[in-house]
Coordinates of C-alpha atoms in Angstrom, one line a residue:
Chain A
M26 CA -71.7 67.6 -58.4
S27 CA -71.0 65.8 -55.3
G28 CA -69.9 67.9 -52.4
A29 CA -66.5 66.1 -52.1
P30 CA -63.5 68.4 -51.5
Y31 CA -60.9 68.7 -54.2
I32 CA -57.2 68.7 -53.1
S33 CA -54.6 69.8 -55.6
V34 CA -51.3 68.0 -55.3
V35 CA -48.5 69.9 -57.0
G36 CA -44.8 69.1 -57.5
S37 CA -42.1 68.5 -60.0
G38 CA -42.6 66.4 -63.2
R39 CA -39.3 64.7 -62.2
A40 CA -39.5 63.1 -58.8
S41 CA -36.9 60.9 -57.1
G42 CA -37.9 57.6 -55.6
E43 CA -38.6 59.0 -52.1
L44 CA -40.4 62.1 -53.3
Y45 CA -42.5 59.9 -55.7
E46 CA -43.5 57.7 -52.8
L47 CA -44.4 60.6 -50.6
A48 CA -46.6 62.0 -53.3
R49 CA -48.2 58.6 -53.9
E50 CA -49.0 58.3 -50.2
V51 CA -50.5 61.8 -50.2
G52 CA -52.7 60.8 -53.2
R53 CA -53.8 57.7 -51.3
L54 CA -54.6 59.5 -48.1
V55 CA -56.5 62.3 -49.9
A56 CA -58.6 59.8 -51.9
G57 CA -59.0 57.7 -48.8
R58 CA -60.8 60.6 -47.2
G59 CA -63.2 60.9 -50.2
A60 CA -61.6 63.9 -51.8
V61 CA -60.8 64.3 -55.5
V62 CA -57.1 64.6 -56.3
V63 CA -56.3 67.3 -58.9
C64 CA -52.8 67.5 -60.4
G65 CA -50.9 68.8 -63.4
G66 CA -51.5 65.5 -65.2
L67 CA -47.9 64.8 -66.3
G68 CA -45.1 62.7 -64.6
G69 CA -43.2 62.7 -61.3
V70 CA -45.2 64.1 -58.4
M71 CA -48.3 64.5 -60.6
E72 CA -48.2 60.9 -61.7
A73 CA -47.5 59.7 -58.1
A74 CA -50.4 61.6 -56.6
A75 CA -52.8 60.3 -59.3
R76 CA -51.5 56.8 -58.8
G77 CA -52.0 56.9 -55.1
A78 CA -55.5 58.3 -55.6
R79 CA -56.5 55.4 -57.8
E80 CA -54.9 52.8 -55.5
A81 CA -57.2 54.1 -52.8
G82 CA -60.2 53.7 -55.1
G83 CA -60.4 57.4 -55.7
V84 CA -60.5 59.9 -58.5
A85 CA -57.6 61.8 -60.0
I86 CA -58.1 64.7 -62.5
G87 CA -55.2 66.0 -64.5
V88 CA -55.0 69.6 -65.8
L89 CA -52.6 69.5 -68.7
P90 CA -50.6 72.4 -70.3
G91 CA -50.8 71.2 -73.9
E92 CA -53.5 71.5 -76.6
D93 CA -54.5 67.9 -76.3
R94 CA -54.4 65.0 -73.7
R95 CA -51.1 63.6 -74.9
G96 CA -48.6 63.3 -72.2
A97 CA -51.2 62.6 -69.5
N98 CA -50.0 60.0 -67.1
R99 CA -51.9 56.7 -67.1
Y100 CA -53.3 56.9 -63.6
L101 CA -55.6 59.8 -64.2
T102 CA -59.3 59.2 -64.1
Y103 CA -60.0 62.2 -66.3
A104 CA -57.8 64.8 -68.0
V105 CA -58.4 68.4 -69.2
A106 CA -56.1 70.0 -71.8
T107 CA -55.9 73.7 -71.3
G108 CA -53.7 74.7 -74.3
A109 CA -52.4 77.5 -72.1
G110 CA -48.9 76.3 -71.3
Q111 CA -47.6 77.2 -67.9
A112 CA -50.7 79.3 -67.4
R113 CA -52.4 76.0 -66.6
N114 CA -50.7 76.1 -63.2
L115 CA -53.4 78.6 -62.2
A116 CA -56.1 76.1 -63.2
V117 CA -54.5 73.4 -61.1
V118 CA -54.6 75.4 -58.0
C119 CA -57.9 77.1 -58.6
S120 CA -59.5 73.7 -59.0
G121 CA -58.5 72.6 -55.5
D122 CA -60.0 73.7 -52.1
A123 CA -56.5 73.4 -50.7
V124 CA -53.1 72.6 -52.2
I125 CA -50.4 70.2 -51.1
A126 CA -47.0 70.8 -52.6
V127 CA -44.6 67.9 -52.5
G128 CA -41.0 68.8 -53.0
G129 CA -40.5 71.7 -55.2
E130 CA -38.9 73.1 -58.3
Y131 CA -39.9 76.5 -59.8
G132 CA -43.2 75.4 -61.3
T133 CA -44.2 74.3 -57.9
L134 CA -43.2 77.6 -56.4
S135 CA -45.4 79.3 -59.0
E136 CA -48.3 77.1 -58.0
I137 CA -47.8 77.9 -54.3
G138 CA -47.7 81.6 -55.1
L139 CA -50.8 81.5 -57.3
A140 CA -52.6 79.3 -54.7
R141 CA -52.0 81.9 -52.0
K142 CA -52.9 84.7 -54.3
V143 CA -56.3 83.2 -55.0
G144 CA -56.8 82.4 -51.3
R145 CA -56.1 78.6 -51.2
P146 CA -54.5 77.2 -48.1
V147 CA -51.2 75.5 -48.9
V148 CA -49.2 72.7 -47.1
V149 CA -45.7 72.0 -48.2
L150 CA -44.1 68.6 -47.8
R151 CA -40.3 68.5 -48.3
G152 CA -40.1 71.7 -50.2
W153 CA -40.1 75.5 -50.0
E154 CA -40.3 77.1 -46.6
L155 CA -42.2 80.3 -47.3
G156 CA -43.2 81.8 -44.0
P157 CA -46.3 81.7 -41.8
H158 CA -48.9 81.6 -44.5
V159 CA -47.6 78.4 -46.1
A160 CA -47.8 75.4 -43.7
V161 CA -45.0 72.9 -43.5
A162 CA -45.7 69.2 -42.8
A163 CA -43.2 66.4 -42.1
T164 CA -45.2 63.5 -43.4
P165 CA -47.9 62.7 -45.9
R166 CA -50.3 62.1 -43.1
E167 CA -49.6 65.4 -41.5
A168 CA -49.8 67.2 -44.8
V169 CA -53.2 65.7 -45.6
E170 CA -54.6 66.3 -42.1
R171 CA -53.5 69.9 -42.2
A172 CA -55.0 70.5 -45.6
F173 CA -58.3 69.0 -44.6
G174 CA -58.2 70.9 -41.4
M175 CA -57.7 74.2 -43.2
I176 CA -60.7 73.7 -45.3
G177 CA -62.9 72.6 -42.4
A178 CA -63.2 69.1 -43.7
L179 CA -61.4 67.2 -40.9
Chain B
M236 CA -38.5 96.1 -83.2
S237 CA -35.5 97.7 -81.6
G238 CA -33.1 95.3 -80.0
A239 CA -33.5 96.9 -76.5
P240 CA -33.7 94.5 -73.6
Y241 CA -36.9 94.2 -71.7
I242 CA -36.8 93.9 -68.0
S243 CA -39.9 92.9 -66.0
V244 CA -40.3 94.5 -62.6
V245 CA -42.7 92.6 -60.4
G246 CA -44.0 93.2 -56.9
S247 CA -47.0 93.9 -54.8
G248 CA -49.9 96.1 -55.9
R249 CA -49.7 97.6 -52.4
A250 CA -46.2 99.0 -51.6
S251 CA -45.1 101.0 -48.6
G252 CA -43.2 104.2 -49.0
E253 CA -39.7 102.6 -49.0
L254 CA -40.6 99.7 -51.3
Y255 CA -42.3 102.1 -53.7
E256 CA -39.2 104.3 -53.8
L257 CA -37.0 101.2 -54.4
A258 CA -39.1 100.1 -57.3
R259 CA -39.2 103.6 -58.7
E260 CA -35.4 103.7 -58.6
V261 CA -35.2 100.3 -60.3
G262 CA -37.5 101.6 -63.0
R263 CA -35.3 104.7 -63.4
L264 CA -32.1 102.6 -63.7
V265 CA -33.5 100.1 -66.1
A266 CA -34.8 102.8 -68.4
G267 CA -31.6 104.8 -68.0
R268 CA -29.8 101.8 -69.6
G269 CA -32.1 101.9 -72.5
A270 CA -34.3 98.9 -71.6
V271 CA -38.0 98.7 -71.7
V272 CA -39.7 98.2 -68.3
V273 CA -42.5 95.6 -68.3
C274 CA -44.8 95.4 -65.3
G275 CA -48.3 94.2 -64.2
G276 CA -49.7 97.6 -64.9
L277 CA -51.5 98.2 -61.6
G278 CA -50.5 100.1 -58.5
G279 CA -47.8 99.7 -55.9
V280 CA -44.5 98.3 -57.2
M281 CA -46.0 98.1 -60.7
E282 CA -46.8 101.8 -60.7
A283 CA -43.5 102.8 -59.1
A284 CA -41.5 100.9 -61.7
A285 CA -43.4 102.5 -64.5
R286 CA -43.1 105.9 -62.9
G287 CA -39.3 105.6 -62.6
A288 CA -39.0 104.4 -66.2
R289 CA -40.9 107.5 -67.4
E290 CA -38.9 109.8 -65.2
A291 CA -35.7 108.5 -66.9
G292 CA -37.2 109.2 -70.3
G293 CA -38.0 105.5 -70.9
V294 CA -40.8 103.2 -71.8
A295 CA -43.1 101.3 -69.4
I296 CA -45.5 98.6 -70.7
G297 CA -48.2 97.3 -68.4
V298 CA -49.7 93.8 -68.8
L299 CA -53.1 93.9 -67.1
P300 CA -55.2 91.0 -65.7
G301 CA -58.6 92.5 -66.7
E302 CA -60.6 92.5 -69.9
D303 CA -59.8 96.1 -70.6
R304 CA -57.3 98.8 -69.8
R305 CA -59.1 100.1 -66.7
G306 CA -57.0 100.2 -63.6
A307 CA -53.8 100.8 -65.5
N308 CA -51.6 103.2 -63.6
R309 CA -51.0 106.6 -65.2
Y310 CA -47.3 106.2 -65.8
L311 CA -47.5 103.4 -68.3
T312 CA -46.5 104.3 -71.9
Y313 CA -48.7 101.4 -73.2
A314 CA -50.9 98.8 -71.7
V315 CA -52.1 95.4 -72.8
A316 CA -55.2 93.8 -71.3
T317 CA -55.0 90.0 -71.1
G318 CA -58.5 89.2 -69.8
A319 CA -56.8 86.1 -68.2
G320 CA -56.8 87.1 -64.5
Q321 CA -53.8 85.9 -62.6
A322 CA -52.7 84.0 -65.6
R323 CA -51.4 87.3 -66.8
N324 CA -48.4 86.8 -64.4
L325 CA -47.0 84.4 -66.9
A326 CA -47.2 87.1 -69.6
V327 CA -45.5 89.6 -67.4
V328 CA -42.4 87.4 -66.9
C329 CA -42.3 85.9 -70.4
S330 CA -42.2 89.5 -71.8
G331 CA -38.9 90.3 -70.0
D332 CA -35.4 89.1 -70.7
A333 CA -34.9 89.1 -66.9
V334 CA -37.1 89.8 -63.9
I335 CA -36.5 92.0 -60.9
A336 CA -38.8 91.3 -58.0
V337 CA -39.2 94.1 -55.5
G338 CA -40.5 93.1 -52.1
G339 CA -42.9 90.3 -52.3
E340 CA -46.3 88.9 -51.6
Y341 CA -47.7 85.8 -53.1
G342 CA -48.4 87.1 -56.6
T343 CA -44.7 88.0 -56.7
L344 CA -43.7 84.6 -55.6
S345 CA -45.8 83.1 -58.4
E346 CA -44.0 85.4 -60.9
I347 CA -40.6 84.3 -59.6
G348 CA -41.6 80.7 -60.0
L349 CA -43.0 81.2 -63.5
A350 CA -39.9 83.2 -64.5
R351 CA -37.5 80.5 -63.4
K352 CA -39.8 77.9 -65.0
V353 CA -39.5 79.6 -68.4
G354 CA -35.8 80.2 -68.0
R355 CA -35.6 83.8 -67.0
P356 CA -33.0 85.1 -64.6
V357 CA -34.5 86.6 -61.5
V358 CA -33.0 89.2 -59.0
V359 CA -34.9 89.8 -55.8
L360 CA -34.7 93.1 -53.9
R361 CA -36.1 93.0 -50.4
G362 CA -38.1 89.9 -50.8
W363 CA -38.1 86.2 -51.0
E364 CA -34.9 84.3 -50.6
L365 CA -35.2 81.3 -52.7
G366 CA -31.9 79.6 -53.1
P367 CA -29.0 79.7 -55.5
H368 CA -31.0 80.2 -58.7
V369 CA -32.7 83.4 -57.6
A370 CA -30.2 86.2 -57.0
V371 CA -30.6 88.6 -54.1
A372 CA -29.6 92.2 -54.3
A373 CA -29.3 94.8 -51.6
T374 CA -29.9 98.0 -53.6
P375 CA -31.7 99.0 -56.8
R376 CA -28.3 99.6 -58.5
E377 CA -27.1 96.1 -57.6
A378 CA -30.4 94.5 -58.7
V379 CA -30.3 96.3 -62.1
E380 CA -26.6 95.5 -62.6
R381 CA -27.1 91.9 -61.8
A382 CA -30.1 91.6 -64.1
F383 CA -28.3 93.2 -67.0
G384 CA -25.2 91.0 -66.3
M385 CA -27.3 87.9 -66.4
I386 CA -28.7 88.7 -69.8
G387 CA -25.2 89.6 -71.2
A388 CA -26.3 93.3 -71.6
L389 CA -23.9 95.0 -69.1
Chain C
M59 CA -50.9 106.7 -70.4
S60 CA -52.0 108.9 -73.2
G61 CA -55.7 108.7 -74.0
A62 CA -55.1 107.4 -77.6
P63 CA -57.5 104.7 -78.7
Y64 CA -56.2 101.2 -79.3
I65 CA -57.4 99.3 -82.3
S66 CA -56.7 95.6 -82.6
V67 CA -56.1 94.4 -86.1
V68 CA -56.5 90.6 -86.4
G69 CA -56.1 88.2 -89.3
S70 CA -54.2 85.2 -90.6
G71 CA -50.5 84.7 -90.1
R72 CA -50.5 83.8 -93.8
A73 CA -51.8 86.6 -96.0
S74 CA -51.9 86.8 -99.8
G75 CA -50.6 89.9 -101.5
E76 CA -53.9 91.6 -101.7
L77 CA -54.9 90.8 -98.1
Y78 CA -51.5 91.9 -96.9
E79 CA -51.9 95.2 -98.6
L80 CA -55.4 95.7 -97.2
A81 CA -54.1 95.1 -93.7
R82 CA -51.1 97.4 -94.2
E83 CA -53.5 100.1 -95.3
V84 CA -55.7 99.5 -92.2
G85 CA -52.5 99.9 -90.1
R86 CA -51.6 103.1 -91.8
L87 CA -55.0 104.6 -91.4
V88 CA -55.4 103.6 -87.8
A89 CA -52.0 105.0 -86.9
G90 CA -52.7 108.1 -89.0
R91 CA -55.6 108.9 -86.8
G92 CA -53.4 108.7 -83.7
A93 CA -54.4 105.3 -82.4
V94 CA -52.2 102.5 -81.3
V95 CA -52.3 99.3 -83.4
V96 CA -52.4 96.0 -81.5
C97 CA -51.9 92.7 -83.2
G98 CA -50.9 89.1 -82.6
G99 CA -47.3 90.0 -83.4
L100 CA -46.5 87.3 -86.0
G101 CA -46.6 87.4 -89.8
G102 CA -49.2 87.9 -92.5
V103 CA -52.0 90.3 -91.5
M104 CA -50.3 90.9 -88.1
E105 CA -47.1 92.0 -89.8
A106 CA -48.9 94.0 -92.4
A107 CA -50.9 96.0 -89.8
A108 CA -47.8 96.7 -87.8
R109 CA -45.9 97.7 -90.9
G110 CA -48.6 100.1 -92.0
A111 CA -48.7 101.6 -88.5
R112 CA -45.0 102.3 -88.5
E113 CA -45.1 103.7 -92.1
A114 CA -47.7 106.2 -90.8
G115 CA -45.3 107.2 -87.9
G116 CA -47.4 105.3 -85.4
V117 CA -47.0 102.6 -82.8
A118 CA -47.7 98.8 -83.2
I119 CA -47.8 96.5 -80.2
G120 CA -47.6 92.7 -80.7
V121 CA -49.1 90.2 -78.3
L122 CA -47.3 86.9 -78.9
P123 CA -48.4 83.4 -78.1
G124 CA -45.0 82.0 -77.2
E125 CA -42.9 82.2 -74.0
D126 CA -40.5 84.8 -75.4
R127 CA -40.4 87.5 -78.1
R128 CA -39.0 85.2 -80.8
G129 CA -41.1 85.2 -84.0
A130 CA -42.2 88.8 -83.5
N131 CA -42.4 90.6 -86.8
R132 CA -39.8 93.3 -87.3
Y133 CA -42.3 96.1 -87.6
L134 CA -43.6 96.0 -84.1
T135 CA -42.7 98.9 -81.8
Y136 CA -43.0 96.7 -78.7
A137 CA -44.0 93.1 -78.1
V138 CA -45.4 91.2 -75.2
A139 CA -45.0 87.4 -74.9
T140 CA -47.9 85.8 -73.1
G141 CA -46.7 82.2 -72.9
A142 CA -50.4 81.2 -73.2
G143 CA -50.6 79.8 -76.7
Q144 CA -53.8 80.5 -78.5
A145 CA -55.2 81.9 -75.3
R146 CA -53.3 85.0 -76.3
N147 CA -56.1 85.7 -78.8
L148 CA -58.1 87.0 -75.8
A149 CA -55.4 89.4 -74.9
V150 CA -55.2 90.7 -78.4
V151 CA -58.8 91.7 -78.5
C152 CA -59.1 92.8 -74.9
S153 CA -56.3 95.3 -75.6
G154 CA -58.2 97.1 -78.3
D155 CA -61.1 99.5 -78.0
A156 CA -62.3 98.0 -81.2
V157 CA -61.3 95.2 -83.5
I158 CA -60.8 95.1 -87.3
A159 CA -60.6 91.6 -88.8
V160 CA -58.9 91.4 -92.2
G161 CA -59.7 88.2 -94.1
G162 CA -60.1 85.3 -91.8
E163 CA -59.2 81.9 -90.9
Y164 CA -60.2 80.1 -87.7
G165 CA -57.9 82.0 -85.4
T166 CA -59.5 85.2 -86.7
L167 CA -62.9 83.7 -86.1
S168 CA -62.0 83.0 -82.5
E169 CA -60.8 86.6 -82.1
I170 CA -64.1 88.0 -83.5
G171 CA -66.1 85.7 -81.1
L172 CA -63.9 86.7 -78.1
A173 CA -64.1 90.4 -79.0
R174 CA -67.9 90.3 -79.1
K175 CA -68.0 88.3 -75.9
V176 CA -66.1 91.0 -74.1
G177 CA -68.1 93.7 -75.7
R178 CA -65.7 95.1 -78.3
P179 CA -67.1 96.4 -81.6
V180 CA -65.8 94.4 -84.6
V181 CA -65.5 95.4 -88.3
V182 CA -64.7 92.7 -90.8
L183 CA -62.9 93.4 -94.1
R184 CA -62.9 90.6 -96.6
G185 CA -63.8 87.9 -94.2
W186 CA -66.5 86.2 -92.1
E187 CA -70.1 87.6 -92.4
L188 CA -71.5 87.0 -88.9
G189 CA -74.7 88.8 -88.6
P190 CA -75.9 92.2 -87.4
H191 CA -73.4 92.6 -84.5
V192 CA -70.3 92.3 -86.6
A193 CA -70.0 95.1 -89.1
V194 CA -68.7 94.5 -92.6
A195 CA -66.6 97.0 -94.5
A196 CA -65.6 97.0 -98.2
T197 CA -62.4 99.0 -97.9
P198 CA -59.7 99.8 -95.4
R199 CA -61.0 103.4 -95.1
E200 CA -64.5 102.2 -94.4
A201 CA -63.3 99.7 -91.9
V202 CA -61.3 102.2 -90.0
E203 CA -64.0 104.9 -90.1
R204 CA -66.6 102.4 -88.8
A205 CA -64.3 101.2 -86.0
F206 CA -63.5 104.8 -84.8
G207 CA -67.2 105.6 -85.1
M208 CA -68.2 102.7 -83.0
I209 CA -65.9 103.8 -80.2
G210 CA -67.0 107.4 -80.4
A211 CA -63.6 108.6 -81.7
L212 CA -64.5 109.8 -85.1
Chain D
M20 CA -57.0 56.9 -68.2
S21 CA -59.5 54.9 -70.1
G22 CA -59.5 55.3 -73.8
A23 CA -63.0 56.8 -74.0
P24 CA -63.4 59.7 -76.4
Y25 CA -64.1 63.1 -75.0
I26 CA -66.6 65.3 -76.8
S27 CA -66.9 69.0 -75.9
V28 CA -70.4 70.4 -76.1
V29 CA -70.4 74.2 -76.3
G30 CA -73.1 76.8 -76.4
S31 CA -74.7 79.7 -74.7
G32 CA -75.1 80.0 -71.0
R33 CA -78.6 81.1 -71.7
A34 CA -80.6 78.6 -73.7
S35 CA -84.2 78.6 -74.7
G36 CA -86.4 75.6 -74.0
E37 CA -85.8 74.0 -77.4
L38 CA -82.1 74.7 -77.5
Y39 CA -81.8 73.4 -74.0
E40 CA -83.6 70.2 -74.9
L41 CA -81.4 69.7 -78.0
A42 CA -78.2 70.1 -75.9
R43 CA -79.6 67.7 -73.3
E44 CA -80.2 65.1 -76.1
V45 CA -76.7 65.7 -77.4
G46 CA -75.3 65.0 -73.9
R47 CA -77.4 61.9 -73.6
L48 CA -76.3 60.5 -77.0
V49 CA -72.6 61.3 -76.4
A50 CA -72.6 59.6 -73.0
G51 CA -74.7 56.8 -74.3
R52 CA -71.8 55.9 -76.7
G53 CA -69.4 55.9 -73.8
A54 CA -67.7 59.2 -74.3
V55 CA -67.0 61.8 -71.7
V56 CA -68.9 65.1 -72.1
V57 CA -66.8 68.2 -71.5
C58 CA -68.5 71.6 -71.3
G59 CA -67.9 75.1 -69.9
G60 CA -69.6 74.2 -66.6
L61 CA -72.2 76.9 -66.3
G62 CA -75.9 77.2 -67.3
G63 CA -77.9 76.9 -70.5
V64 CA -76.4 74.6 -73.1
M65 CA -73.5 73.7 -70.7
E66 CA -76.0 72.6 -68.1
A67 CA -78.2 70.8 -70.5
A68 CA -75.3 68.8 -72.0
A69 CA -74.1 67.8 -68.5
R70 CA -77.6 66.9 -67.5
G71 CA -78.1 64.7 -70.5
A72 CA -74.8 63.0 -69.9
R73 CA -75.7 62.1 -66.4
E74 CA -79.2 60.9 -67.4
A75 CA -77.5 58.5 -69.7
G76 CA -75.3 57.3 -66.9
G77 CA -72.2 59.1 -68.2
V78 CA -69.7 61.6 -67.0
A79 CA -69.7 65.4 -67.5
I80 CA -66.7 67.5 -66.8
G81 CA -67.1 71.3 -66.5
V82 CA -64.2 73.7 -67.2
L83 CA -65.1 76.9 -65.5
P84 CA -63.9 80.5 -66.1
G85 CA -63.6 81.6 -62.5
E86 CA -61.1 81.1 -59.7
D87 CA -63.2 78.5 -57.9
R88 CA -65.9 76.0 -58.6
R89 CA -68.8 78.4 -57.7
G90 CA -71.3 78.7 -60.5
A91 CA -70.8 75.1 -61.6
N92 CA -74.1 73.5 -62.7
R93 CA -75.3 70.7 -60.5
Y94 CA -75.2 68.0 -63.2
L95 CA -71.4 68.0 -63.6
T96 CA -69.6 64.9 -62.4
Y97 CA -66.4 66.9 -61.9
A98 CA -65.4 70.5 -62.4
V99 CA -62.1 72.3 -63.0
A100 CA -61.7 76.0 -62.3
T101 CA -59.3 77.7 -64.6
G102 CA -59.2 81.3 -63.2
A103 CA -58.5 82.5 -66.7
G104 CA -61.8 84.1 -67.6
Q105 CA -62.8 83.6 -71.3
A106 CA -59.4 82.1 -71.9
R107 CA -61.0 79.0 -70.5
N108 CA -62.8 78.5 -73.8
L109 CA -59.5 77.2 -75.2
A110 CA -59.4 74.6 -72.5
V111 CA -63.0 73.5 -73.2
V112 CA -62.2 72.8 -76.8
C113 CA -58.7 71.4 -76.3
S114 CA -60.1 68.9 -73.9
G115 CA -62.4 67.3 -76.5
D116 CA -61.5 65.1 -79.4
A117 CA -64.3 66.8 -81.3
V118 CA -66.7 69.7 -80.6
I119 CA -70.4 69.9 -80.9
A120 CA -71.8 73.5 -80.9
V121 CA -75.4 73.9 -80.0
G122 CA -77.0 77.2 -81.0
G123 CA -74.5 80.0 -80.8
E124 CA -73.7 83.3 -79.4
Y125 CA -70.3 84.9 -79.6
G126 CA -68.6 82.8 -76.9
T127 CA -69.6 79.8 -78.9
L128 CA -68.2 81.4 -82.1
S129 CA -64.9 81.8 -80.3
E130 CA -64.9 78.2 -79.3
I131 CA -65.6 77.0 -82.8
G132 CA -62.7 79.2 -84.0
L133 CA -60.4 78.0 -81.4
A134 CA -61.4 74.3 -82.0
R135 CA -60.6 74.6 -85.7
K136 CA -57.4 76.4 -84.9
V137 CA -56.2 73.6 -82.7
G138 CA -57.4 71.0 -85.3
R139 CA -60.6 69.7 -83.7
P140 CA -63.5 68.7 -85.9
V141 CA -66.6 70.8 -85.2
V142 CA -70.3 70.0 -85.8
V143 CA -72.8 72.8 -85.4
L144 CA -76.5 72.2 -84.4
R145 CA -78.8 75.2 -84.9
G146 CA -76.1 77.8 -85.0
W147 CA -73.4 79.4 -87.1
E148 CA -72.8 78.3 -90.6
L149 CA -69.2 78.7 -91.2
G150 CA -68.2 77.0 -94.4
P151 CA -66.9 73.6 -95.4
H152 CA -64.7 73.0 -92.4
V153 CA -67.4 73.3 -89.9
A154 CA -70.1 70.6 -90.3
V155 CA -73.8 71.4 -89.8
A156 CA -76.2 68.9 -88.4
A157 CA -80.0 69.0 -88.3
T158 CA -80.6 66.8 -85.2
P159 CA -78.8 65.8 -82.1
R160 CA -78.4 62.3 -83.5
E161 CA -76.9 63.6 -86.7
A162 CA -74.5 65.9 -84.8
V163 CA -73.3 63.1 -82.5
E164 CA -72.9 60.6 -85.4
R165 CA -70.9 63.1 -87.4
A166 CA -68.7 64.0 -84.4
F167 CA -67.9 60.4 -83.7
G168 CA -67.4 59.7 -87.4
M169 CA -64.9 62.5 -87.7
I170 CA -62.8 61.1 -84.8
G171 CA -62.9 57.6 -86.2
A172 CA -65.0 56.4 -83.3
L173 CA -68.2 55.4 -85.0

């Protein structure tokens, strides 16, 4: 394997225009720095992050909840099907060296909690404010810079 | 199976004296109303909830992360070993009709997120404040009353 | 927790009359020796084992694949919902000190493989013949005696 | 995502010289036909399959049991860390359109069972003989041809 960092981008499967564009920009910036984008593989923020990654010439890997690759968004480079339902959220965050959460519904909250539980740094963009151990960023650029900074890959 | 409700009590594996006593009282009150207490099976809040359930003559079921029942606290009536690591958090919340979170570190946050994701009502006692879809209670009694109220079992 | 052994009884969710009766007898005999019966919580062999356990005055715990306790057979004493789909097979076998497989379709085969992988002794009754590390029994009594023997609980 | 098939290659983490070479040849042949190789990401058969895939200019994705990418073999193109222990076996087989099992210990047996349970065709090379629903091949070439044939991708 190459030594490229992996950054998990998490967020709702339903994303409004602005949130979608923020996630897409996060994907672009992460891939532009040479990192692999990991996401939950479905729509909304997951799709936007994958789309951004591909637009920047990068790689997006989706980690799906179902028993096959159906439902995978079309921007993924590769997809893995876990068959484990919402337990796949753990796989999404374990696969990244850091996690960027864009917006946030409850699935996202679970991913932030799991990420911190397994020791991953987390940056939130337009979402949950969860105290000193979960960084908050105002822009995609700040989110990505903080995430790379926290894994020593600036 | 009996038709008794199941209430999942979640919280840190390390709990201070006060938090431990709050969780123990939650366990007592839940079991005193005839519900089964489900928890993560280890120490801290999980132990306290199980202990309280047993003190009230009730049943406590632990859902463990490891590949066997080692590490189970001694107050559990029965334990299940999932072998799935932190993915067991999903099983803890899916097993309850409602979830009461006592205190809160990041594992707890993940359980609140997963619980809401799969449609379980959540009441938080001394922990995360997470907006209108996650109720906050000031006392064990209020937490238990709200949890039973939300599942129509008052 | 009491020190009672746990025995996981695994097998198809669809069981013919004879297989159902064999699993029921396994459940009776396991519970009659004071052990907890663990099963996958659904129909067929899972139901039969739970039914037998209850008929012998014992306890049956079901570990379900879904996100709630729906679909649980009515003979279970308690049920846990994992939300993890077929990944719950790992939890079924990890929860037992030994595994008895009655009949066998592919889900059962996966449980035998997982059980051996995590070091549990397995006895098969009317099912897969899988070499020297998976015991084969001809009757429920022989299956139960071998299972208890292998965990030093004869 | 491209429409390339995915083939999961499963087998022991410890593989003898001959078995290792068989798995490597399977990886080469699968990748040579343009399919993505999925494996469990660790050593032995998993490493050999990934190595073969890369030697043929293809892609190998590893689906790891741990909470991070440590332990991944160096031939993988990308790796996903599930954090779910042996429950990751389900993800390995769900991610493939068909499964080729090389040799076989009990983890492999669990993967064959899970694969059939979720409806994936399985071809075994030098391993378990499990009846009419699990094909047996004598050579890597036959295994790969049968796997592609069963998914209509010959």
